[in-house]
Amino acid sequence: MKNSGKPKSDSPKIIPRAAHTVSRKEISASALKVLYRLHKSGYQAFLVGGCVRDALLDLHPKDFDVATNATPEEVRALFDNCRLIGRRFRLAHIRFGREIIEVATFRAAANHAADDVAHDNEGRIIRDNVYGSIEEDIWRRDFTCNALYYNIADFSIWDYTNGLGDVERRRLVLIGDPDVRLREDPVRMLRAVRFAAKLDFTIDPDVITAMHKNVELLANVPAARVFDEFLKLFQGGFAEKTFKLLREHKLFAQLFPATDQELNEDASFRKFVSAALRNSDSRVAAGKSVTPMFLIGVFLWAPTRRLAVIRRAEEKMSESQSLSLASYELVAQQQRRIAIPRRFTIPMREMLALQPRFTLIRGKRAIKLLDHRRFRAAYDFMLLQSEVGLVDKDIAQFWTQVQDQSVVQRAQSFQLSTPPEGNRKRRRRRRRRGASSGS
Ligand code: ATP
Ligand code: MG
């Protein structure tokens, strides 16, 4: 029989504390506080979603979602540090310093409350705003592994969908009919890939079939929401694996159409992208910061270069100018799929336009590159290109070395006839000081 993730009955399998591995040590003190207070006030209070799943997998959850039968207003009445957010569906955010615990009231699922749920022509949910019971709440969740409820009353886990079995088998199974669930919300396709990469789970064959049928529906998702999802896909520390899965399931072409085309044709670009993804994952693993502008720049690099050549043939301009113009056009195309904020596209375009300047290693204009506000990112980008043979190794080495050199050494490296500005000023100052002390 096909496993469609449908609950076997409306009563959950209850796994007592002694029979599962979710320990309170893994739950943040703030989340426990919220759960206990709701419970003491007579409400049901559960942890749900990724935190329960990750705790079961020993992945040390970082954010905690609470589900309750208290309405948002009732939640607010219990906590001073509570704010209600969301218009379509109200959620309570309870703040503890920098940590926010999100509390959601049980909600009825799409198919269970047809009167109150509006769908568009493709079946996408455009409105769902009915409170429900826990028995209804499970239906709106995406994957069975995300629909496990940890009950603070006795520390048991309530499992309506065989989520625990799927976690043990490491399988991503959609609750209900996969085709319907992906049409309701095409972002679930991206979530499937993200969880498969992060958790090392296999995507259920029925989900894969439905995904392949519905990839194009991603184009209907608001571009701002896709950007949020893009960040989760590529900044969670599993970018390389996520990327492979996105490509395998033809989802990447929906997100970055121009990039996908270049990847199909250009092996060195494929190598460059892989190197960038690996680099990004190792930065995340080392606790270093990552900026989305760098990876977006990497993705748009090959299409930008190609278009720049065309623009330069049409009109007289420098290579930098043509890259800047081409990246502007590609960003504009890209915005239809993913709304990339300007605070990322502007530095990204600067980073790309600076690339030709690295080949210039003699003279005043060359040395000035070191002072450019985008030097660091542009240098990292160039270094990555040299790693895969797209930039001469000697050039990369030159720019690495000059960064550590003294002013005088630098002047020699760049073969400046007159000493650089800083040096001259210093000497003049020294001369003046000497003059005043002498008189
Ligand atoms: P992570 O925090 O690692 O991204 P998560 O599973 O907690 O994973 P969230 O986006 O935090 O993901 O959502 C919390 C829970 O809300 C999910 O586990 C799932 O049950 C439900 N959920 C979130 N997004 C959707 C969606 N698009 N469709 C259905 N259910 C969803
Ligand atoms: Mg979460």
XYZ file of C-alpha atoms and ligand atoms in Angstrom:
471
model
C 0.000 0.000 0.000
C 1.175 3.502 -0.771
C 2.170 5.536 2.215
C 0.371 8.802 1.647
C 1.029 10.045 5.159
C -2.667 10.041 5.979
C -3.432 9.663 9.667
C -4.694 6.205 10.413
C -7.260 7.598 12.835
C -8.144 10.803 14.618
C -6.575 9.590 17.826
C -2.817 9.905 18.102
C -0.290 7.304 18.952
C 1.015 8.615 22.267
C 4.652 7.856 22.938
C 5.388 8.199 26.650
C 8.511 10.024 27.847
C 10.293 6.754 28.645
C 9.933 5.592 25.034
C 11.407 8.594 23.177
C 14.597 10.635 23.292
C 13.370 14.231 23.471
C 14.842 15.561 26.676
C 13.973 18.864 28.334
C 17.697 19.619 28.346
C 17.373 20.162 24.602
C 14.567 22.710 25.011
C 15.378 26.351 25.692
C 14.470 27.708 29.098
C 12.253 30.340 27.478
C 10.273 27.791 25.504
C 9.776 25.737 28.670
C 8.573 28.838 30.510
C 5.955 29.503 27.828
C 4.826 25.884 27.760
C 4.529 25.614 31.545
C 2.610 28.860 31.924
C 0.104 27.905 29.234
C -0.320 24.494 30.821
C -0.781 25.885 34.359
C -3.411 28.254 33.019
C -5.444 25.323 31.801
C -4.519 25.299 28.118
C -3.010 22.559 26.015
C 0.614 23.360 25.185
C 2.856 21.479 22.780
C 6.162 21.967 21.082
C 5.745 21.226 17.413
C 7.591 21.207 14.121
C 11.298 21.362 13.474
C 12.321 21.519 17.122
C 10.751 18.158 18.003
C 12.080 16.589 14.800
C 15.593 17.955 15.335
C 15.655 16.944 18.995
C 14.741 13.377 17.988
C 17.610 13.427 15.500
C 20.105 14.815 18.047
C 20.435 17.992 16.019
C 20.109 20.444 18.923
C 17.182 22.643 17.840
C 17.683 26.401 17.977
C 14.185 27.765 17.526
C 11.055 26.558 19.201
C 7.477 26.677 17.983
C 4.627 26.254 20.406
C 1.103 25.156 19.494
C -1.832 25.665 21.845
C -5.614 25.784 22.066
C -5.410 29.255 23.664
C -6.381 32.031 21.244
C -3.738 34.698 20.464
C -5.563 37.147 22.765
C -5.570 34.594 25.573
C -1.847 34.044 25.052
C -1.206 37.775 25.180
C -3.116 38.050 28.455
C -0.656 35.603 30.021
C 2.618 37.240 28.934
C 3.804 40.840 29.310
C 6.507 40.336 26.712
C 4.029 39.233 24.044
C 3.208 40.806 20.697
C 0.609 39.615 18.203
C 1.744 39.563 14.606
C 0.267 38.627 11.245
C -2.922 39.801 9.659
C -4.153 36.707 7.886
C -3.384 34.475 10.786
C -2.483 35.929 14.150
C 0.522 34.519 15.950
C 1.899 35.406 19.346
C 5.576 36.287 19.607
C 6.917 36.094 23.130
C 10.271 37.744 23.535
C 13.018 36.765 25.958
C 16.021 38.981 25.235
C 17.064 38.025 21.723
C 15.047 34.820 21.648
C 11.490 34.797 20.334
C 9.121 31.924 21.035
C 6.370 31.726 18.463
C 3.027 30.548 19.769
C 0.391 29.485 17.238
C -3.195 28.646 18.011
C -4.333 25.308 16.557
C -5.655 25.929 13.112
C -7.946 23.960 10.840
C -6.401 22.660 7.637
C -7.302 23.626 4.102
C -9.288 20.562 3.095
C -11.086 20.282 6.426
C -12.704 23.666 6.380
C -13.476 24.235 2.753
C -15.807 27.135 3.458
C -13.144 29.233 5.061
C -10.223 28.427 2.844
C -9.820 30.153 -0.472
C -7.741 28.661 -3.272
C -6.548 30.225 -6.498
C -6.873 28.528 -9.891
C -3.816 26.342 -9.356
C -5.025 25.212 -5.942
C -2.785 27.551 -3.946
C -4.141 28.574 -0.559
C -4.739 32.286 -0.480
C -6.642 32.538 2.780
C -6.898 30.239 5.780
C -7.963 31.735 9.024
C -9.905 29.325 11.167
C -8.895 28.178 14.596
C -9.234 24.488 15.264
C -8.257 21.636 17.539
C -5.015 19.705 17.552
C -6.748 16.996 15.487
C -7.258 19.631 12.785
C -3.920 21.355 13.227
C -1.945 18.302 12.109
C -3.493 18.375 8.633
C -2.081 21.736 7.709
C 1.507 20.683 8.471
C 3.691 19.699 5.559
C 5.732 16.596 6.343
C 5.004 13.824 8.811
C 8.343 14.460 10.560
C 7.206 18.063 11.142
C 3.890 17.027 12.675
C 5.069 15.572 15.964
C 3.687 17.261 19.078
C 5.566 17.223 22.366
C 3.106 17.579 25.228
C 4.362 19.561 28.212
C 1.672 17.996 30.433
C 3.482 14.655 30.610
C 6.422 14.987 28.172
C 4.860 12.497 25.782
C 4.884 12.825 21.991
C 1.609 12.764 20.079
C 1.957 11.227 16.653
C -1.036 11.208 14.291
C 0.774 10.570 11.004
C 3.465 7.997 11.802
C 5.968 10.835 11.835
C 8.149 8.995 14.331
C 8.382 5.968 12.027
C 9.330 8.259 9.153
C 11.986 9.963 11.265
C 13.436 6.546 12.123
C 13.404 5.532 8.460
C 14.687 8.993 7.517
C 11.920 9.611 5.017
C 10.226 12.844 3.995
C 6.571 12.050 3.530
C 3.936 14.693 2.838
C 0.772 14.522 4.901
C -2.215 13.854 2.639
C -2.167 13.778 -1.164
C 1.258 15.080 -2.284
C -0.127 16.616 -5.465
C -2.782 18.587 -3.584
C -0.370 19.646 -0.862
C 2.233 20.930 -3.345
C -0.380 22.816 -5.310
C -1.663 24.431 -2.114
C 1.802 25.753 -1.433
C 4.574 25.189 -4.005
C 7.202 26.375 -1.495
C 6.812 22.926 0.045
C 8.905 21.630 -2.883
C 11.794 23.798 -1.746
C 11.204 22.744 1.840
C 11.354 19.078 0.805
C 14.763 19.596 -0.743
C 16.019 21.669 2.173
C 15.003 19.097 4.753
C 16.357 16.226 2.641
C 19.745 17.975 2.528
C 19.837 19.098 6.144
C 18.468 15.924 7.718
C 19.935 13.474 5.225
C 16.439 12.128 4.527
C 15.139 10.465 1.382
C 12.220 12.190 -0.295
C 9.251 9.838 -0.604
C 8.815 8.646 -4.238
C 5.197 9.889 -4.297
C 6.413 13.342 -3.295
C 9.051 13.287 -6.031
C 6.453 12.364 -8.638
C 4.206 15.206 -7.510
C 7.154 17.587 -7.414
C 8.146 16.836 -10.982
C 4.595 17.462 -12.069
C 4.341 20.812 -10.292
C 7.778 22.493 -10.518
C 6.448 25.275 -12.669
C 4.016 26.403 -9.987
C 6.956 27.907 -8.140
C 6.710 30.805 -10.573
C 3.406 31.777 -8.895
C 4.921 32.182 -5.446
C 5.512 35.808 -4.426
C 9.156 36.645 -5.116
C 9.681 38.028 -1.599
C 8.715 34.707 -0.060
C 11.072 32.881 -2.416
C 13.897 35.142 -1.254
C 13.214 34.180 2.379
C 13.339 30.556 1.347
C 16.485 31.159 -0.709
C 18.261 32.285 2.470
C 17.219 29.121 4.277
C 18.267 26.953 1.346
C 21.725 28.423 0.951
C 22.778 29.785 4.324
C 21.957 26.838 6.554
C 25.299 25.109 6.061
C 24.046 22.531 3.528
C 24.195 24.657 0.405
C 26.169 22.234 -1.740
C 23.862 19.298 -1.102
C 20.761 21.470 -1.392
C 21.974 22.811 -4.728
C 22.505 19.303 -6.102
C 18.990 18.308 -5.114
C 17.500 21.505 -6.530
C 19.195 20.779 -9.842
C 18.248 17.117 -9.776
C 14.579 17.973 -9.344
C 14.592 20.857 -11.849
C 13.777 23.361 -9.141
C 16.931 25.384 -9.610
C 15.869 26.332 -13.132
C 12.748 27.867 -11.616
C 14.770 29.942 -9.178
C 17.685 31.013 -11.422
C 16.730 30.344 -15.054
C 19.700 32.132 -16.647
C 22.172 30.456 -14.292
C 20.692 27.036 -14.920
C 21.200 27.402 -18.645
C 24.877 28.306 -18.206
C 25.380 25.397 -15.811
C 24.133 23.003 -18.464
C 26.671 24.279 -20.964
C 29.756 25.303 -19.044
C 31.786 22.825 -16.966
C 34.133 25.444 -15.515
C 31.165 27.479 -14.304
C 29.779 24.342 -12.646
C 33.117 23.931 -10.871
C 33.105 27.561 -9.804
C 29.586 27.324 -8.371
C 30.439 24.116 -6.497
C 33.546 25.710 -5.025
C 31.503 28.712 -3.864
C 28.861 26.505 -2.248
C 31.506 24.432 -0.462
C 33.210 27.595 0.678
C 29.931 28.953 2.011
C 29.184 25.723 3.899
C 32.596 25.686 5.527
C 32.169 29.315 6.599
C 28.836 28.436 8.241
C 30.442 25.406 9.914
C 33.199 27.653 11.275
C 30.648 30.119 12.635
C 31.683 32.840 10.168
C 29.225 35.218 8.545
C 27.870 34.655 5.047
C 26.196 37.233 2.847
C 23.652 36.271 0.225
C 25.144 38.824 -2.178
C 28.254 36.711 -2.667
C 26.441 33.558 -3.751
C 23.955 35.475 -5.880
C 26.967 37.097 -7.565
C 28.427 33.650 -8.177
C 25.162 32.395 -9.670
C 24.812 35.413 -11.945
C 28.477 35.547 -12.972
C 28.383 33.417 -16.125
C 25.190 34.957 -17.538
C 26.522 38.417 -16.664
C 29.800 37.814 -18.473
C 27.987 36.520 -21.539
C 25.645 39.505 -21.711
C 28.497 41.938 -21.037
C 30.283 40.745 -24.168
C 27.157 41.465 -26.203
C 26.650 44.923 -24.693
C 30.284 45.810 -25.344
C 29.992 44.851 -28.959
C 26.974 47.143 -29.299
C 28.446 50.200 -27.677
C 31.867 51.505 -26.684
C 32.434 51.017 -22.974
C 34.966 49.579 -20.550
C 34.818 45.969 -19.462
C 33.822 47.044 -15.950
C 31.025 49.200 -17.318
C 29.725 46.384 -19.470
C 29.708 43.996 -16.485
C 27.872 46.551 -14.402
C 25.275 47.070 -17.119
C 24.834 43.357 -17.782
C 24.475 42.552 -14.078
C 21.857 45.293 -13.819
C 19.812 43.637 -16.567
C 20.201 40.174 -15.063
C 19.203 41.361 -11.610
C 16.079 42.891 -13.129
C 15.218 39.560 -14.793
C 16.016 37.683 -11.615
C 13.687 39.853 -9.502
C 10.702 38.237 -11.188
C 11.619 34.964 -9.468
C 13.403 36.081 -6.316
C 13.034 39.528 -4.800
C 16.621 40.345 -3.892
C 16.785 43.516 -1.787
C 18.855 46.393 -3.139
C 21.183 46.266 -0.165
C 22.460 43.014 -1.711
C 22.203 43.743 -5.431
C 24.185 46.976 -5.268
C 27.314 45.551 -3.618
C 26.970 42.416 -5.718
C 27.111 44.401 -8.956
C 30.121 46.325 -7.671
C 31.859 43.075 -6.806
C 31.326 41.730 -10.322
C 32.301 44.951 -12.061
C 35.615 45.044 -10.152
C 36.783 41.686 -11.501
C 38.642 42.999 -14.592
C 40.626 45.371 -12.362
C 42.518 42.459 -10.803
C 44.377 41.864 -14.054
C 45.842 45.351 -13.739
C 48.819 45.071 -11.380
C 51.009 48.061 -12.272
C 50.499 51.734 -11.595
C 48.399 54.082 -9.492
C 45.029 52.873 -10.685
C 45.967 49.298 -9.839
C 47.035 50.079 -6.254
C 43.835 52.063 -5.678
C 41.817 48.860 -5.890
C 43.080 47.957 -2.421
C 41.176 50.921 -0.988
C 37.899 50.167 -2.761
C 35.083 49.558 -0.283
C 34.204 46.348 -2.117
C 37.776 45.110 -2.338
C 37.408 42.317 0.222
C 34.380 40.682 -1.414
C 35.770 41.196 -4.914
C 39.095 39.675 -3.821
C 37.397 36.609 -2.310
C 35.399 36.250 -5.522
C 38.560 36.471 -7.641
C 40.362 33.974 -5.385
C 37.559 31.489 -5.796
C 37.782 31.875 -9.554
C 41.510 31.209 -9.455
C 40.885 28.044 -7.416
C 38.994 26.559 -10.341
C 41.321 27.939 -12.997
C 39.199 30.876 -14.135
C 41.800 33.410 -13.014
C 45.576 33.143 -13.354
C 47.200 31.766 -10.178
C 49.976 34.409 -10.323
C 47.436 37.216 -10.311
C 45.692 35.722 -7.295
C 48.999 35.336 -5.512
C 49.975 38.922 -6.293
C 46.811 40.324 -4.688
C 47.183 38.043 -1.701
C 50.776 39.143 -1.094
C 50.348 42.887 -1.539
C 47.766 42.978 1.209
C 50.423 42.103 3.776
C 53.113 44.406 2.416
C 54.364 47.673 3.853
C 53.727 50.912 1.965
C 57.217 50.920 0.497
C 57.044 47.267 -0.578
C 53.702 47.921 -2.184
C 55.066 50.831 -4.182
C 57.682 48.441 -5.548
C 55.129 45.705 -6.293
C 52.948 48.062 -8.274
C 56.066 49.647 -9.844
C 55.120 53.149 -8.843
C 57.687 55.746 -9.890
C 56.699 58.186 -7.164
C 56.172 56.821 -3.667
C 52.503 56.371 -2.779
C 50.586 59.263 -1.264
C 50.610 58.076 2.352
C 54.380 57.823 2.346
C 54.965 61.232 0.842
C 52.688 62.906 3.364
C 54.422 61.162 6.226
C 57.830 62.332 5.003
C 56.608 65.902 4.607
C 55.210 65.807 8.158
C 58.495 64.448 9.469
C 60.395 67.232 7.667
C 58.105 69.885 9.144
C 58.464 68.436 12.646
C 62.233 68.453 12.214
C 62.125 72.118 11.147
C 60.060 73.274 14.136
C 62.206 71.435 16.714
C 65.333 72.929 15.116
C 64.231 76.568 15.501
P 13.452 24.760 10.352
O 13.152 25.593 11.562
O 14.604 23.845 10.452
O 13.437 25.552 9.106
P 10.763 23.812 10.668
O 10.144 22.502 10.318
O 10.684 24.234 12.081
O 12.245 23.748 10.153
P 9.414 26.273 10.103
O 9.403 27.028 8.837
O 10.044 26.844 11.311
O 10.115 24.878 9.733
O 7.904 25.865 10.420
C 7.496 25.249 11.616
C 6.441 24.190 11.318
O 5.307 24.786 10.674
C 6.892 23.095 10.361
O 7.582 22.064 11.012
C 5.587 22.655 9.760
O 4.917 21.782 10.630
C 4.790 23.930 9.664
N 5.000 24.592 8.352
C 5.874 25.576 8.057
N 5.798 25.948 6.773
C 4.831 25.190 6.229
C 4.266 25.088 4.924
N 4.687 25.858 3.916
N 3.279 24.182 4.744
C 2.839 23.412 5.760
N 3.337 23.445 6.982
C 4.319 24.319 7.244
Mg 11.335 26.110 12.936
